[in-house]
Amino acid sequence: MATTRSLSTAPLNSPSNAPRHHLRAVDRDEVIDVADLLPPGATWLPAPQHSLPTLPGQPPMIGYLVLVPADHRPPVPAAVDTDAEPLVRIDSVRRTAAVDGRELDLTYLEFELLAHLVANPHRVHSRDQLVTTVWGYGHVGDGRTVDVHIARLRRKLGAEHRDTIRTVRRVGYKYAPPTGR
C-alpha cells in the first residue's frame, strides 16, 4: 500500500467555502492518473527537471505544471468592505491612476507596476515576478530596475501615501492599503 500525504495550497486567509487544491506525495511504486487530480478544463505537462528542487541523498523529484485556462479560474473573492473609497484608484480603460482624488502623472511602466500591485493588495511580489509580469519575458535587466521604478512611484504617490508600497526585505514589494479606508 502506498503512503500518501496531502498538503493544502489554499491561502490561509481564503474563505472556508473556496475550492481547495492539494499537492499529493506518492510512493515510487504508486501509479496515479494525473488527469483525475486536475481542475476542470486544465491540462498538464511534466515540469523541466532543472526547475525542481533536489534533496541530498534522495532520488530526483518529478513534478507537473498545471495549466488552467483563464475562463476556468475560480472567481476572486470580493473585498470585504465594498463601501470604502480606495486610496489608489486605477482606471485601466483611460490608463489613469489617482491617489486620494489627485491624478498621477505616470509613465507606461509605472502605471503597469502600480496597477499590478493595487490589483493584488497585501501579496508580496519578488523582483523577478514583477519583471516577468510587468516588463514581460523579453525584458533584459535586473531587479534594480524594479527598485528604481518603485522609488519613482513612491515619489509620485507623495510623502503621505508612499508607505502604501512596502518593501519586504530580501523578497520584494507589496501594496498595503491603509486600514480604515
mmCIF file of C-alpha atoms in Angstrom:
data_model
loop_
_atom_site.group_PDB
_atom_site.id
_atom_site.type_symbol
_atom_site.label_atom_id
_atom_site.label_comp_id
_atom_site.label_asym_id
_atom_site.label_seq_id
_atom_site.Cartn_x
_atom_site.Cartn_y
_atom_site.Cartn_z
ATOM 1 C CA MET A 1 0.000 0.000 0.000
ATOM 2 C CA ALA A 2 1.289 3.433 -0.895
ATOM 3 C CA THR A 3 1.846 6.149 1.634
ATOM 4 C CA THR A 4 0.275 9.433 0.592
ATOM 5 C CA ARG A 5 0.181 12.852 2.100
ATOM 6 C CA SER A 6 -1.942 15.823 1.054
ATOM 7 C CA LEU A 7 -0.809 19.389 1.507
ATOM 8 C CA SER A 8 -3.277 22.231 1.140
ATOM 9 C CA THR A 9 -2.204 25.047 -1.180
ATOM 10 C CA ALA A 10 -5.151 27.329 -0.402
ATOM 11 C CA PRO A 11 -4.113 30.647 1.135
ATOM 12 C CA LEU A 12 -4.545 30.965 4.868
ATOM 13 C CA ASN A 13 -6.938 33.895 4.536
ATOM 14 C CA SER A 14 -9.198 32.239 1.940
ATOM 15 C CA PRO A 15 -12.871 31.688 2.782
ATOM 16 C CA SER A 16 -13.694 28.216 4.022
ATOM 17 C CA ASN A 17 -16.107 27.574 1.145
ATOM 18 C CA ALA A 18 -13.480 28.326 -1.528
ATOM 19 C CA PRO A 19 -12.235 25.374 -3.587
ATOM 20 C CA ARG A 20 -9.037 23.888 -2.211
ATOM 21 C CA HIS A 21 -6.310 22.386 -4.321
ATOM 22 C CA HIS A 22 -3.970 19.803 -2.909
ATOM 23 C CA LEU A 23 -0.449 18.613 -3.512
ATOM 24 C CA ARG A 24 -0.110 14.906 -3.076
ATOM 25 C CA ALA A 25 3.089 12.995 -2.391
ATOM 26 C CA VAL A 26 3.122 9.399 -3.651
ATOM 27 C CA ASP A 27 5.400 6.412 -3.311
ATOM 28 C CA ARG A 28 7.623 5.441 -6.225
ATOM 29 C CA ASP A 29 5.613 2.296 -6.980
ATOM 30 C CA GLU A 30 2.208 4.031 -6.924
ATOM 31 C CA VAL A 31 0.593 4.670 -10.294
ATOM 32 C CA ILE A 32 -1.853 7.563 -10.414
ATOM 33 C CA ASP A 33 -3.834 9.188 -13.205
ATOM 34 C CA VAL A 34 -2.817 12.838 -13.104
ATOM 35 C CA ALA A 35 -5.950 13.860 -15.018
ATOM 36 C CA ASP A 36 -8.098 12.819 -12.024
ATOM 37 C CA LEU A 37 -6.361 15.420 -9.860
ATOM 38 C CA LEU A 38 -6.820 18.380 -12.236
ATOM 39 C CA PRO A 39 -9.499 21.066 -12.063
ATOM 40 C CA PRO A 40 -11.979 21.128 -14.976
ATOM 41 C CA GLY A 41 -10.509 22.390 -18.255
ATOM 42 C CA ALA A 42 -6.906 22.109 -17.052
ATOM 43 C CA THR A 43 -4.060 20.389 -18.852
ATOM 44 C CA TRP A 44 -0.701 19.264 -17.544
ATOM 45 C CA LEU A 45 2.815 18.670 -18.703
ATOM 46 C CA PRO A 46 5.940 17.378 -16.959
ATOM 47 C CA ALA A 47 7.974 20.093 -15.263
ATOM 48 C CA PRO A 48 11.528 20.589 -16.525
ATOM 49 C CA GLN A 49 13.958 18.728 -14.281
ATOM 50 C CA HIS A 50 16.089 21.844 -13.678
ATOM 51 C CA SER A 51 13.073 23.645 -12.136
ATOM 52 C CA LEU A 52 12.571 21.061 -9.380
ATOM 53 C CA PRO A 53 14.393 21.097 -6.050
ATOM 54 C CA THR A 54 16.857 18.347 -5.246
ATOM 55 C CA LEU A 55 17.433 16.799 -1.859
ATOM 56 C CA PRO A 56 20.817 15.302 -0.959
ATOM 57 C CA GLY A 57 20.703 11.509 -0.883
ATOM 58 C CA GLN A 58 17.212 11.372 -2.435
ATOM 59 C CA PRO A 59 16.164 10.403 -5.971
ATOM 60 C CA PRO A 60 15.264 13.281 -8.300
ATOM 61 C CA MET A 61 11.765 14.714 -7.898
ATOM 62 C CA ILE A 62 9.124 14.557 -10.584
ATOM 63 C CA GLY A 63 6.685 17.425 -10.982
ATOM 64 C CA TYR A 64 3.971 18.650 -13.295
ATOM 65 C CA LEU A 65 2.955 22.088 -14.496
ATOM 66 C CA VAL A 66 -0.814 22.523 -14.433
ATOM 67 C CA LEU A 67 -2.230 24.950 -16.988
ATOM 68 C CA VAL A 68 -5.700 26.307 -16.176
ATOM 69 C CA PRO A 69 -7.497 28.430 -18.812
ATOM 70 C CA ALA A 70 -8.276 31.965 -17.603
ATOM 71 C CA ASP A 71 -12.015 31.429 -18.020
ATOM 72 C CA HIS A 72 -11.851 28.380 -15.695
ATOM 73 C CA ARG A 73 -10.073 30.080 -12.804
ATOM 74 C CA PRO A 74 -12.068 30.363 -9.590
ATOM 75 C CA PRO A 75 -13.547 33.825 -9.086
ATOM 76 C CA VAL A 76 -11.541 36.229 -6.984
ATOM 77 C CA PRO A 77 -13.423 36.947 -3.753
ATOM 78 C CA ALA A 78 -14.719 40.490 -3.449
ATOM 79 C CA ALA A 79 -13.217 42.821 -0.886
ATOM 80 C CA VAL A 80 -14.862 42.691 2.493
ATOM 81 C CA ASP A 81 -15.664 46.400 2.694
ATOM 82 C CA THR A 82 -17.070 47.487 -0.671
ATOM 83 C CA ASP A 83 -18.372 50.857 0.636
ATOM 84 C CA ALA A 84 -14.914 52.233 1.404
ATOM 85 C CA GLU A 85 -13.298 54.557 -1.113
ATOM 86 C CA PRO A 86 -9.956 53.084 -2.275
ATOM 87 C CA LEU A 87 -6.859 55.181 -1.686
ATOM 88 C CA VAL A 88 -5.466 54.468 -5.151
ATOM 89 C CA ARG A 89 -7.975 54.329 -7.992
ATOM 90 C CA ILE A 90 -6.882 52.685 -11.240
ATOM 91 C CA ASP A 91 -8.804 53.270 -14.468
ATOM 92 C CA SER A 92 -7.409 50.697 -16.894
ATOM 93 C CA VAL A 93 -9.585 51.902 -19.792
ATOM 94 C CA ARG A 94 -8.362 55.513 -19.606
ATOM 95 C CA ARG A 95 -4.989 54.299 -18.232
ATOM 96 C CA THR A 96 -5.045 56.756 -15.382
ATOM 97 C CA ALA A 97 -4.298 56.423 -11.689
ATOM 98 C CA ALA A 98 -5.328 58.719 -8.871
ATOM 99 C CA VAL A 99 -4.374 58.821 -5.218
ATOM 100 C CA ASP A 100 -6.856 60.473 -2.845
ATOM 101 C CA GLY A 101 -8.573 62.027 -5.878
ATOM 102 C CA ARG A 102 -5.322 63.532 -7.237
ATOM 103 C CA GLU A 103 -4.430 62.218 -10.691
ATOM 104 C CA LEU A 104 -0.873 60.905 -11.035
ATOM 105 C CA ASP A 105 1.403 61.590 -13.998
ATOM 106 C CA LEU A 106 2.821 58.092 -14.629
ATOM 107 C CA THR A 107 4.910 56.556 -17.375
ATOM 108 C CA TYR A 108 3.678 53.385 -19.077
ATOM 109 C CA LEU A 109 5.711 51.052 -16.853
ATOM 110 C CA GLU A 110 4.945 52.994 -13.670
ATOM 111 C CA PHE A 111 1.228 52.679 -14.438
ATOM 112 C CA GLU A 112 1.532 48.949 -15.162
ATOM 113 C CA LEU A 113 3.521 48.377 -11.977
ATOM 114 C CA LEU A 114 1.105 50.344 -9.782
ATOM 115 C CA ALA A 115 -1.938 48.709 -11.386
ATOM 116 C CA HIS A 116 -0.468 45.253 -10.766
ATOM 117 C CA LEU A 117 0.379 45.994 -7.134
ATOM 118 C CA VAL A 118 -3.025 47.584 -6.414
ATOM 119 C CA ALA A 119 -4.848 44.668 -8.071
ATOM 120 C CA ASN A 120 -3.071 42.278 -5.665
ATOM 121 C CA PRO A 121 -3.069 44.036 -2.271
ATOM 122 C CA HIS A 122 -1.037 42.505 0.570
ATOM 123 C CA ARG A 123 0.547 39.987 -1.808
ATOM 124 C CA VAL A 124 4.338 40.029 -1.780
ATOM 125 C CA HIS A 125 5.868 40.107 -5.255
ATOM 126 C CA SER A 126 9.516 39.268 -5.817
ATOM 127 C CA ARG A 127 11.511 41.492 -8.142
ATOM 128 C CA ASP A 128 11.718 38.646 -10.665
ATOM 129 C CA GLN A 129 7.932 38.178 -10.577
ATOM 130 C CA LEU A 130 7.414 41.884 -11.188
ATOM 131 C CA VAL A 131 9.904 41.953 -14.059
ATOM 132 C CA THR A 132 8.182 38.946 -15.637
ATOM 133 C CA THR A 133 4.643 40.248 -15.104
ATOM 134 C CA VAL A 134 5.064 43.959 -15.788
ATOM 135 C CA TRP A 135 8.027 44.131 -18.162
ATOM 136 C CA GLY A 136 7.418 40.762 -19.818
ATOM 137 C CA TYR A 137 9.773 37.932 -20.692
ATOM 138 C CA GLY A 138 11.616 39.999 -23.304
ATOM 139 C CA HIS A 139 12.977 42.460 -20.734
ATOM 140 C CA VAL A 140 16.716 42.443 -20.273
ATOM 141 C CA GLY A 141 17.743 43.817 -16.915
ATOM 142 C CA ASP A 142 17.834 43.000 -13.247
ATOM 143 C CA GLY A 143 15.866 43.581 -10.067
ATOM 144 C CA ARG A 144 17.395 47.039 -9.634
ATOM 145 C CA THR A 145 15.140 48.211 -12.461
ATOM 146 C CA VAL A 146 12.156 47.384 -10.246
ATOM 147 C CA ASP A 147 13.735 49.252 -7.324
ATOM 148 C CA VAL A 148 14.125 52.401 -9.435
ATOM 149 C CA HIS A 149 10.516 52.289 -10.642
ATOM 150 C CA ILE A 150 9.227 51.674 -7.110
ATOM 151 C CA ALA A 151 11.202 54.712 -5.877
ATOM 152 C CA ARG A 152 9.652 56.856 -8.635
ATOM 153 C CA LEU A 153 6.165 55.566 -7.806
ATOM 154 C CA ARG A 154 6.642 56.370 -4.122
ATOM 155 C CA ARG A 155 7.724 59.927 -5.001
ATOM 156 C CA LYS A 156 4.651 60.395 -7.183
ATOM 157 C CA LEU A 157 2.331 58.988 -4.508
ATOM 158 C CA GLY A 158 3.599 61.692 -2.158
ATOM 159 C CA ALA A 159 5.013 61.662 1.343
ATOM 160 C CA GLU A 160 1.666 60.859 2.972
ATOM 161 C CA HIS A 161 0.995 57.760 0.807
ATOM 162 C CA ARG A 162 4.450 56.489 -0.137
ATOM 163 C CA ASP A 163 4.368 53.874 2.626
ATOM 164 C CA THR A 164 1.478 52.017 0.932
ATOM 165 C CA ILE A 165 4.115 50.343 -1.244
ATOM 166 C CA ARG A 166 6.121 48.383 1.287
ATOM 167 C CA THR A 167 9.489 46.740 0.927
ATOM 168 C CA VAL A 168 9.683 43.150 2.122
ATOM 169 C CA ARG A 169 13.386 42.809 2.774
ATOM 170 C CA ARG A 170 15.247 40.248 0.658
ATOM 171 C CA VAL A 171 11.996 39.337 -1.120
ATOM 172 C CA GLY A 172 10.324 42.208 -2.975
ATOM 173 C CA TYR A 173 7.385 44.594 -2.636
ATOM 174 C CA LYS A 174 3.704 44.666 -1.732
ATOM 175 C CA TYR A 175 0.875 47.177 -1.820
ATOM 176 C CA ALA A 176 -0.712 47.613 1.618
ATOM 177 C CA PRO A 177 -3.710 49.963 1.510
ATOM 178 C CA PRO A 178 -4.313 51.776 4.784
ATOM 179 C CA THR A 179 -6.866 50.157 7.088
ATOM 180 C CA GLY A 180 -9.986 52.091 7.935
ATOM 181 C CA ARG A 181 -10.467 53.467 4.437
#
